[in-house]
Amino acid sequence: MTPVIEIKNLVVKYGEKTVLHGITSNFFPSEIRIVLGISGCGKTTLLKSIVGLIRPTAGSVHIFGQELLDPDTAQAHALLKRVGVLFQNGALLGSMTVAENIALPLAMHTTLPPEIIDEMVQIKLNQVDLPAAGALYPQELSGGMRKRAALARALALDPPLLFCDEPSAGLDPVTSAGLDELLLKLREMLGITIIVVTHELFSIEKIADNVIFLQNGKVLFDGPLAAAKAIGQGPVADFFARKESHHR
């Protein structure tokens, strides 16, 4: 199976400080991969490197078989249209309705007539279980609804690849579980590859096929969730052992 993302010996430095030390990993079609690790381990830097926001110091990243050398080229723009991003705080524009927010990528990147865009917006709202929210403004939505609306916008161009940065941040357990269910449903329905940065154990156990665990900018583990949980000692074991202390 051809990887959707191929990372080879990726090194990223900020000035003199090396943040990622020779990361190598493949991400495959239709998998849900969770990027794990404590704060400052390089998770966000890895995501930014994949989508071309940070230029690697060494090594390479290929998305759909192509290397993103300069994010400002026409080739890079075409490539990045195939990638959706759900930002941590949703990043919806407050001055626009939910429907207008979702329509934005369609209006910017396609030549579709307004009535077709309206239809597509409604399809996206239905996909994230917000059929009646189009006319509302972001500030009128609950935290969970905002995340769903932002997810609808991330999916507007039907990308085969979706990045989610801390999707459960700030949500109560019930809302968070609902969002996990939605991600599983979307993967089932659309066959997309979903890459999630999170440290929420319940989410990880519910949605992850595979996990990549970073520490100090290096890969400590990369493989199936079950294998990660079977590790007896060390940082990966400590990470998953938090669940027990969590409930005491």
XYZ file of N, CA and C in Angstrom:
744
model
N 0.842 -1.207 0.000
C 0.000 0.000 0.000
C 0.874 1.253 0.000
N 0.567 2.184 -0.884
C 1.370 3.414 -0.972
C 1.003 4.365 0.169
N 2.004 4.880 0.893
C 1.687 5.809 1.987
C 1.075 7.115 1.461
N 0.191 7.701 2.252
C -0.337 9.039 1.957
C 0.751 10.071 2.291
N 1.458 9.811 3.390
C 2.556 10.690 3.809
C 3.788 9.822 4.056
N 4.896 10.276 3.512
C 6.171 9.571 3.703
C 7.169 10.560 4.293
N 7.638 10.263 5.497
C 8.603 11.148 6.165
C 9.917 10.397 6.283
N 10.998 11.011 5.780
C 12.303 10.344 5.816
C 13.341 11.232 6.480
N 13.910 10.735 7.578
C 15.035 11.411 8.261
C 14.808 12.908 8.446
N 13.612 13.263 8.884
C 13.239 14.680 8.994
C 13.931 15.338 10.185
N 14.679 16.389 9.880
C 15.337 17.185 10.918
C 14.813 18.610 10.812
N 14.382 19.170 11.949
C 13.939 20.568 11.971
C 14.669 21.284 13.095
N 15.253 22.436 12.757
C 15.941 23.252 13.762
C 15.299 24.628 13.822
N 15.193 25.157 15.030
C 14.860 26.576 15.205
C 16.154 27.236 15.654
N 16.820 27.931 14.751
C 18.132 28.496 15.089
C 19.098 27.354 15.372
N 19.691 27.380 16.557
C 20.653 26.332 16.933
C 19.959 25.114 17.535
N 18.722 25.273 17.950
C 18.015 24.202 18.674
C 17.379 23.202 17.706
N 17.736 21.942 17.846
C 17.128 20.896 17.020
C 15.837 20.422 17.693
N 14.714 20.545 16.974
C 13.404 20.189 17.540
C 12.985 18.786 17.098
N 13.279 18.431 15.855
C 13.007 17.070 15.368
C 14.324 16.442 14.905
N 14.606 15.253 15.441
C 15.886 14.572 15.171
C 15.654 13.364 14.261
N 15.704 13.555 12.959
C 15.690 12.409 12.057
C 14.451 11.533 12.138
N 13.266 12.145 12.052
C 12.000 11.396 12.128
C 11.744 10.657 10.808
N 11.423 9.380 10.907
C 11.025 8.604 9.734
C 9.719 7.876 10.062
N 8.706 8.043 9.205
C 7.428 7.368 9.437
C 6.587 7.406 8.162
N 5.715 6.422 8.003
C 4.753 6.410 6.894
C 3.332 6.415 7.443
N 2.465 7.196 6.805
C 1.049 7.257 7.189
C 0.245 6.710 6.014
N -0.676 5.789 6.294
C -1.333 5.052 5.218
C -2.792 5.454 5.017
N -3.346 5.172 3.806
C -4.728 5.561 3.507
C -5.728 4.995 4.517
N -6.687 5.827 4.892
C -7.829 5.454 5.737
C -7.463 5.058 7.171
N -6.229 5.319 7.583
C -5.910 5.021 8.986
C -6.182 6.253 9.839
N -6.420 6.010 11.130
C -6.436 7.106 12.102
C -5.163 6.958 12.922
N -4.273 7.929 12.750
C -2.975 7.893 13.436
C -2.947 9.011 14.469
N -2.574 8.655 15.687
C -2.482 9.666 16.738
C -1.014 9.991 16.996
N -0.718 11.288 17.063
C 0.625 11.750 17.390
C 0.637 12.085 18.876
N 1.477 11.359 19.613
C 1.482 11.461 21.079
C 2.809 12.007 21.592
N 2.770 12.383 22.866
C 3.990 12.825 23.538
C 3.680 13.993 24.443
N 4.534 14.220 25.433
C 4.285 15.312 26.371
C 4.550 16.652 25.669
N 4.115 17.737 26.301
C 4.279 19.067 25.706
C 5.733 19.327 25.349
N 5.942 19.948 24.198
C 7.294 20.314 23.795
C 8.086 19.193 23.150
N 7.406 18.061 22.836
C 8.145 16.918 22.263
C 8.301 17.035 20.751
N 7.598 18.006 20.130
C 7.742 18.191 18.681
C 6.510 17.827 17.866
N 5.377 17.561 18.531
C 4.155 17.141 17.810
C 3.699 18.195 16.807
N 3.556 19.429 17.280
C 3.050 20.502 16.411
C 4.053 20.812 15.307
N 5.333 20.772 15.639
C 6.373 21.001 14.630
C 6.291 19.948 13.535
N 6.024 18.697 13.931
C 5.894 17.626 12.942
C 4.725 17.912 11.996
N 3.568 18.294 12.564
C 2.402 18.598 11.722
C 2.696 19.766 10.783
N 3.307 20.818 11.327
C 3.607 21.993 10.493
C 4.594 21.642 9.386
N 5.509 20.735 9.665
C 6.476 20.310 8.641
C 5.779 19.536 7.530
N 4.802 18.706 7.920
C 4.102 17.895 6.920
C 3.336 18.787 5.941
N 2.681 19.830 6.471
C 1.872 20.679 5.581
C 2.658 21.868 5.007
N 3.975 21.851 5.192
C 4.810 22.844 4.531
C 4.905 24.189 5.219
N 4.406 24.297 6.454
C 4.501 25.577 7.169
C 5.908 25.801 7.717
N 6.643 24.701 7.893
C 8.034 24.792 8.349
C 8.902 24.049 7.344
N 10.007 24.684 6.931
C 10.925 24.021 6.007
C 11.868 23.123 6.794
N 12.004 21.849 6.399
C 12.930 20.989 7.132
C 14.376 21.419 6.935
N 15.188 21.218 7.972
C 16.619 21.483 7.875
C 17.281 20.380 7.057
N 16.767 19.158 7.216
C 17.266 18.012 6.441
C 16.140 16.990 6.333
N 16.310 16.020 5.434
C 15.281 14.994 5.264
C 14.166 15.463 4.351
N 13.126 14.664 4.236
C 12.054 15.009 3.295
C 10.686 14.566 3.785
N 9.658 15.256 3.283
C 8.260 14.879 3.513
C 7.572 14.823 2.158
N 6.967 13.694 1.853
C 6.164 13.562 0.633
C 4.705 13.363 1.022
N 3.798 14.154 0.417
C 2.350 13.961 0.588
C 1.808 13.519 -0.763
N 1.052 12.432 -0.772
C 0.513 11.878 -2.038
C 1.635 11.742 -3.083
N 2.848 11.354 -2.604
C 3.954 11.110 -3.521
C 4.712 12.342 -3.976
N 4.292 13.531 -3.514
C 4.974 14.761 -3.947
C 5.621 15.463 -2.764
N 6.782 16.060 -3.029
C 7.468 16.795 -1.975
C 7.044 18.258 -2.011
N 6.738 18.794 -0.837
C 6.307 20.193 -0.732
C 7.528 21.057 -0.453
N 8.196 21.506 -1.487
C 9.428 22.264 -1.254
C 9.156 23.741 -0.997
N 8.159 24.271 -1.691
C 7.830 25.687 -1.515
C 6.313 25.817 -1.461
N 5.761 26.170 -0.276
C 4.299 26.223 -0.141
C 3.614 27.280 -1.004
N 4.409 28.164 -1.654
C 3.800 29.230 -2.456
C 3.633 28.885 -3.935
N 4.028 27.704 -4.346
C 3.904 27.351 -5.770
C 2.493 26.833 -6.082
N 2.148 26.854 -7.359
C 0.836 26.354 -7.791
C 0.696 24.863 -7.455
N 1.799 24.124 -7.602
C 1.781 22.686 -7.296
C 1.470 22.464 -5.812
N 2.090 23.289 -4.950
C 1.858 23.173 -3.503
C 0.414 23.520 -3.156
N -0.123 24.558 -3.794
C -1.520 24.954 -3.545
C -2.466 23.815 -3.918
N -2.208 23.192 -5.064
C -3.057 22.068 -5.506
C -2.971 20.915 -4.521
N -1.760 20.685 -4.011
C -1.537 19.598 -3.056
C -2.254 19.877 -1.733
N -2.127 21.119 -1.259
C -2.695 21.468 0.050
C -4.222 21.560 0.023
N -4.809 21.682 -1.172
C -6.272 21.629 -1.274
C -6.783 20.243 -0.898
N -5.896 19.254 -0.960
C -6.279 17.880 -0.635
C -6.061 17.555 0.846
N -5.758 18.604 1.622
C -5.509 18.437 3.059
C -6.456 19.341 3.838
N -7.201 18.766 4.775
C -8.060 19.565 5.653
C -7.421 19.692 7.027
N -7.633 20.846 7.693
C -7.067 21.039 9.029
C -8.156 21.514 9.982
N -8.292 20.791 11.100
C -9.177 21.238 12.185
C -8.274 21.841 13.252
N -8.327 23.182 13.383
C -7.446 23.859 14.331
C -7.958 23.673 15.762
N -7.033 23.841 16.707
C -7.356 23.558 18.107
C -8.553 24.365 18.610
N -8.615 25.660 18.260
C -9.723 26.484 18.767
C -10.851 26.623 17.731
N -10.788 25.830 16.662
C -11.814 25.916 15.617
C -11.492 26.946 14.556
N -11.015 28.133 14.999
C -10.589 29.212 14.082
C -11.665 29.611 13.079
N -12.933 29.581 13.507
C -14.012 30.072 12.636
C -14.008 31.601 12.650
N -14.436 32.206 11.556
C -14.492 33.670 11.483
C -15.801 34.149 12.110
N -15.692 34.935 13.171
C -16.857 35.332 13.955
C -17.844 36.233 13.234
N -17.357 36.933 12.204
C -18.230 37.877 11.493
C -19.067 37.184 10.411
N -18.856 35.871 10.223
C -19.582 35.131 9.187
C -20.423 34.036 9.828
N -21.532 33.702 9.170
C -22.346 32.594 9.667
C -21.580 31.288 9.479
N -22.083 30.244 10.115
C -21.470 28.919 9.963
C -21.439 28.526 8.488
N -22.563 28.734 7.785
C -22.637 28.384 6.359
C -21.603 29.172 5.554
N -21.443 30.458 5.852
C -20.465 31.285 5.126
C -19.037 30.819 5.407
N -18.773 30.405 6.658
C -17.460 29.867 7.013
C -17.132 28.616 6.195
N -18.121 27.722 6.088
C -17.898 26.461 5.367
C -17.768 26.724 3.860
N -18.507 27.736 3.380
C -18.472 28.058 1.943
C -17.151 28.696 1.517
N -16.430 29.261 2.474
C -15.214 30.033 2.156
C -14.202 29.254 1.306
N -13.788 28.022 1.707
C -12.821 27.301 0.860
C -13.376 27.001 -0.535
N -14.677 26.752 -0.618
C -15.302 26.454 -1.913
C -15.302 27.699 -2.799
N -15.600 28.851 -2.198
C -15.617 30.100 -2.955
C -14.202 30.493 -3.401
N -13.208 30.213 -2.536
C -11.822 30.604 -2.837
C -11.157 29.684 -3.858
N -11.466 28.390 -3.787
C -10.675 27.414 -4.550
C -11.432 26.727 -5.686
N -12.704 27.070 -5.879
C -13.451 26.454 -6.986
C -14.170 27.552 -7.764
N -14.713 27.186 -8.918
C -15.504 28.141 -9.710
C -16.976 27.715 -9.698
N -17.365 27.021 -8.644
C -18.746 26.530 -8.569
C -19.726 27.688 -8.396
N -20.913 27.582 -9.011
C -21.922 28.632 -8.810
C -22.458 28.610 -7.373
N -22.938 29.769 -6.894
C -23.384 29.889 -5.501
C -24.399 28.828 -5.075
N -25.334 28.486 -5.972
C -26.368 27.514 -5.548
C -25.772 26.119 -5.310
N -24.743 25.770 -6.083
C -24.067 24.472 -5.866
C -23.268 24.523 -4.555
N -22.606 25.653 -4.317
C -21.863 25.822 -3.055
C -22.816 25.688 -1.869
N -23.988 26.325 -1.974
C -24.984 26.218 -0.880
C -25.370 24.769 -0.627
N -25.558 24.015 -1.699
C -25.911 22.599 -1.556
C -24.787 21.820 -0.887
N -23.554 22.108 -1.299
C -22.408 21.398 -0.729
C -22.220 21.741 0.745
N -22.467 23.002 1.098
C -22.391 23.421 2.505
C -23.388 22.625 3.338
N -24.585 22.462 2.815
C -25.609 21.708 3.548
C -25.211 20.237 3.710
N -24.585 19.675 2.664
C -24.097 18.287 2.755
C -23.069 18.171 3.879
N -22.161 19.134 3.930
C -21.127 19.112 4.976
C -21.748 19.260 6.366
N -22.723 20.147 6.493
C -23.403 20.320 7.789
C -24.086 19.021 8.210
N -24.683 18.331 7.245
C -25.323 17.045 7.556
C -24.280 16.014 7.984
N -23.125 16.035 7.318
C -22.075 15.056 7.645
C -21.589 15.191 9.088
N -21.584 16.420 9.604
C -21.098 16.621 10.981
C -22.251 16.753 11.982
N -23.438 16.332 11.549
C -24.624 16.326 12.424
C -25.007 17.712 12.940
N -24.892 18.723 12.049
C -25.339 20.090 12.390
C -26.272 20.611 11.296
N -27.308 19.861 10.938
C -28.093 20.224 9.751
C -28.722 21.606 9.800
N -29.031 22.101 11.016
C -29.774 23.365 11.110
C -28.922 24.543 11.580
N -27.603 24.394 11.591
C -26.753 25.427 12.201
C -26.221 26.457 11.210
N -26.530 26.308 9.916
C -25.927 27.162 8.891
C -26.112 28.650 9.098
N -27.284 29.049 9.584
C -27.581 30.483 9.707
C -27.046 31.096 11.006
N -26.531 30.261 11.898
C -26.027 30.765 13.180
C -24.606 31.315 13.031
N -24.220 32.153 13.991
C -22.848 32.666 14.041
C -22.039 31.827 15.036
N -20.719 31.738 14.849
C -19.906 30.892 15.736
C -20.142 31.144 17.223
N -20.318 32.427 17.588
C -20.495 32.734 19.012
C -21.836 32.228 19.576
N -22.739 31.843 18.685
C -24.033 31.298 19.133
C -23.976 29.784 19.345
N -22.827 29.176 19.056
C -22.704 27.725 19.155
C -22.014 27.323 20.452
N -22.308 26.125 20.927
C -21.559 25.563 22.052
C -20.171 25.170 21.566
N -19.272 24.852 22.494
C -17.906 24.473 22.124
C -17.876 23.282 21.176
N -18.694 22.272 21.488
C -18.730 21.073 20.647
C -19.269 21.357 19.255
N -20.291 22.217 19.182
C -20.864 22.585 17.873
C -19.857 23.384 17.039
N -19.083 24.230 17.739
C -18.048 25.012 17.028
C -17.022 24.079 16.391
N -16.619 23.058 17.161
C -15.643 22.094 16.619
C -16.227 21.377 15.393
N -17.505 21.004 15.472
C -18.152 20.309 14.345
C -18.249 21.217 13.122
N -18.587 22.485 13.372
C -18.675 23.446 12.263
C -17.295 23.634 11.615
N -16.259 23.721 12.458
C -14.896 23.864 11.935
C -14.487 22.606 11.158
N -14.957 21.461 11.620
C -14.688 20.195 10.924
C -15.367 20.196 9.551
N -16.596 20.707 9.503
C -17.313 20.806 8.220
C -16.530 21.678 7.243
N -15.956 22.787 7.754
C -15.156 23.669 6.879
C -13.878 22.953 6.421
N -13.243 22.201 7.330
C -12.020 21.466 6.973
C -12.294 20.428 5.886
N -13.541 19.943 5.837
C -13.908 18.901 4.865
C -14.560 19.469 3.599
N -14.644 20.796 3.515
C -15.398 21.433 2.423
C -14.944 20.994 1.036
N -13.623 20.826 0.862
C -13.094 20.477 -0.464
C -12.908 18.961 -0.621
N -13.540 18.184 0.275
C -13.426 16.713 0.246
C -11.977 16.232 0.244
N -11.170 16.701 1.204
C -9.769 16.269 1.223
C -9.654 14.802 1.637
N -8.712 14.049 1.039
C -8.499 12.671 1.480
C -7.674 12.577 2.765
N -7.154 13.733 3.230
C -6.288 13.759 4.413
C -6.760 14.865 5.348
N -6.936 14.510 6.630
C -7.433 15.479 7.616
C -6.511 15.498 8.831
N -6.073 16.697 9.221
C -5.296 16.870 10.452
C -6.193 17.488 11.518
N -6.129 16.947 12.733
C -6.902 17.503 13.850
C -5.940 17.808 14.991
N -5.854 19.080 15.366
C -4.956 19.478 16.449
C -5.749 19.608 17.736
N -5.533 18.673 18.660
C -6.231 18.663 19.959
C -7.741 18.870 19.788
N -8.433 17.995 19.059
C -9.859 18.218 18.801
C -10.722 18.242 20.059
N -10.296 17.540 21.128
C -11.117 17.474 22.344
C -10.814 18.591 23.336
N -9.831 19.445 23.018
C -9.417 20.483 23.975
C -10.603 21.349 24.382
N -10.800 21.485 25.680
C -11.850 22.360 26.192
C -13.254 21.787 26.145
N -13.394 20.532 25.746
C -14.734 19.933 25.662
C -14.984 19.017 26.861
N -16.250 18.924 27.271
C -16.584 17.997 28.349
C -16.540 16.564 27.804
N -16.456 15.547 28.688
C -16.284 14.161 28.230
C -17.362 13.678 27.255
N -18.608 14.074 27.469
C -19.700 13.601 26.598
C -19.548 14.199 25.196
N -19.277 15.510 25.135
C -19.094 16.181 23.848
C -17.869 15.632 23.125
N -16.808 15.396 23.892
C -15.573 14.849 23.339
C -15.820 13.458 22.740
N -16.574 12.627 23.461
C -16.894 11.281 22.964
C -17.713 11.363 21.679
N -18.615 12.348 21.608
C -19.420 12.551 20.401
C -18.553 12.925 19.207
N -17.522 13.723 19.465
C -16.597 14.125 18.399
C -15.769 12.922 17.926
N -15.371 12.073 18.870
C -14.648 10.836 18.505
C -15.512 9.965 17.591
N -16.774 9.813 17.971
C -17.720 9.016 17.165
C -17.821 9.589 15.751
N -17.856 10.923 15.684
C -17.980 11.594 14.391
C -16.746 11.334 13.518
N -15.562 11.398 14.109
C -14.339 11.134 13.338
C -14.338 9.701 12.802
N -14.779 8.753 13.635
C -14.861 7.354 13.185
C -15.870 7.211 12.045
N -16.992 7.909 12.185
C -18.045 7.849 11.157
C -17.541 8.438 9.830
N -16.822 9.560 9.914
C -16.309 10.215 8.706
C -15.275 9.343 8.006
N -14.430 8.697 8.796
C -13.444 7.790 8.200
C -14.152 6.643 7.470
N -15.193 6.121 8.118
C -15.970 5.020 7.532
C -16.662 5.470 6.243
N -17.244 6.662 6.310
C -18.077 7.175 5.224
C -17.231 7.672 4.043
N -16.127 8.369 4.350
C -15.349 9.057 3.317
C -14.034 8.350 2.995
N -13.624 7.396 3.851
C -12.368 6.686 3.615
C -11.133 7.544 3.773
N -11.245 8.627 4.564
C -10.118 9.557 4.664
C -9.086 9.092 5.698
N -7.869 9.592 5.526
C -6.807 9.396 6.515
C -6.905 10.537 7.514
N -6.906 10.200 8.810
C -7.041 11.237 9.844
C -5.829 11.176 10.772
N -5.167 12.318 10.921
C -4.010 12.411 11.817
C -4.383 13.362 12.945
N -4.296 12.855 14.167
C -4.785 13.602 15.325
C -3.660 13.807 16.333
N -3.495 15.050 16.778
C -2.628 15.316 17.925
C -3.539 15.420 19.143
N -3.331 14.540 20.119
C -4.130 14.615 21.345
C -3.384 13.907 22.461
N -3.732 14.240 23.708
C -3.195 13.479 24.840
C -4.339 12.887 25.655
N -5.581 12.968 25.114
C -6.754 12.448 25.815
C -6.811 10.927 25.667
N -6.603 10.214 26.771
C -6.520 8.750 26.696
C -7.795 8.108 26.172
N -8.941 8.632 26.596
C -10.212 8.024 26.145
C -10.332 8.115 24.624
N -9.975 9.281 24.083
C -10.036 9.464 22.626
C -9.061 8.523 21.922
N -7.849 8.469 22.454
C -6.817 7.630 21.834
C -7.307 6.182 21.760
N -7.848 5.688 22.880
C -8.262 4.282 22.928
C -9.474 4.020 22.040
N -10.254 5.050 21.817
C -11.460 4.857 21.016
C -11.190 4.918 19.515
N -10.311 5.819 19.096
C -10.222 6.064 17.641
C -8.917 5.608 16.985
N -7.830 5.408 17.770
C -6.524 5.187 17.137
C -6.397 3.802 16.516
N -5.927 3.747 15.277
C -5.438 2.487 14.705
C -3.968 2.340 15.106
N -3.212 3.404 14.848
C -1.776 3.414 15.119
C -1.408 4.703 15.833
N -0.289 4.644 16.557
C 0.187 5.848 17.248
C 1.669 6.052 16.943
N 2.069 7.322 16.937
C 3.494 7.641 16.869
C 3.795 8.479 18.104
N 4.747 8.014 18.898
C 5.046 8.649 20.183
C 6.392 9.371 20.070
N 6.363 10.674 20.303
C 7.588 11.482 20.220
C 8.071 11.849 21.611
N 9.378 11.854 21.765
C 9.974 12.406 22.982
C 11.249 13.127 22.608
N 11.349 14.385 23.046
C 12.519 15.214 22.723
C 12.844 15.179 21.233
N 11.781 15.211 20.405
C 11.982 15.290 18.963
C 12.415 14.002 18.292
N 12.325 12.880 19.033
C 12.674 11.579 18.446
C 11.482 10.642 18.553
N 11.424 9.652 17.645
C 10.337 8.670 17.691
C 10.705 7.575 18.688
N 9.894 7.451 19.757
C 10.112 6.367 20.719
C 9.320 5.128 20.334
N 8.164 5.352 19.679
C 7.327 4.221 19.266
C 6.523 4.645 18.049
N 6.339 3.707 17.120
C 5.530 3.985 15.935
C 4.893 2.661 15.513
N 3.593 2.517 15.763
C 2.951 1.252 15.414
C 1.541 1.155 15.975
N 0.978 -0.062 16.021
C -0.403 -0.237 16.458
C -0.614 0.177 17.917
N -1.803 0.702 18.204
C -2.152 1.116 19.567
C -1.960 -0.031 20.558
N -2.420 -1.229 20.200
C -2.336 -2.371 21.127
C -0.882 -2.653 21.520
N 0.027 -2.526 20.565
C 1.443 -2.769 20.851
C 2.009 -1.680 21.765
N 1.563 -0.444 21.572
C 2.017 0.657 22.437
C 1.569 0.429 23.869
N 0.323 -0.040 24.021
C -0.224 -0.257 25.370
C 0.402 -1.467 26.050
N 1.011 -2.359 25.258
C 1.613 -3.571 25.828
C 3.037 -3.335 26.330
N 3.581 -2.130 26.065
C 4.947 -1.835 26.513
C 4.953 -1.745 28.041
N 5.908 -2.433 28.659
C 5.885 -2.576 30.127
C 6.453 -1.424 30.907
N 7.445 -0.736 30.344
C 8.066 0.348 31.109
C 8.598 1.428 30.184
N 8.981 2.555 30.785
C 9.500 3.670 29.990
C 8.423 4.715 29.720
N 8.773 5.761 28.973
C 7.868 6.900 28.759
C 6.525 6.522 28.122
N 6.536 5.557 27.176
C 5.277 5.187 26.520
C 4.352 4.511 27.534
N 4.922 3.590 28.332
C 4.137 2.914 29.369
C 3.607 3.928 30.384
N 4.454 4.892 30.767
C 4.027 5.918 31.733
C 2.865 6.736 31.182
N 2.925 7.037 29.897
C 1.873 7.827 29.257
C 0.525 7.110 29.376
N 0.502 5.818 29.042
C -0.762 5.078 29.089
C -1.173 4.716 30.515
N -0.218 4.691 31.452
C -0.535 4.367 32.850
C -1.267 5.511 33.547
N -1.290 6.676 32.915
C -1.990 7.827 33.535
C -3.456 7.512 33.783
N -4.018 6.585 32.997
C -5.454 6.296 33.102
C -5.822 5.835 34.509
N -4.969 4.951 35.068
C -5.263 4.430 36.403
C -5.249 5.560 37.440
N -4.198 6.398 37.379
C -4.092 7.475 38.374
C -5.203 8.498 38.171
N -5.674 8.585 36.933
C -6.725 9.507 36.532
C -8.015 9.287 37.332
N -8.304 8.033 37.640
C -9.608 7.709 38.236
C -9.565 7.537 39.742
N -8.375 7.629 40.316
C -8.290 7.372 41.760
C -8.925 8.488 42.566
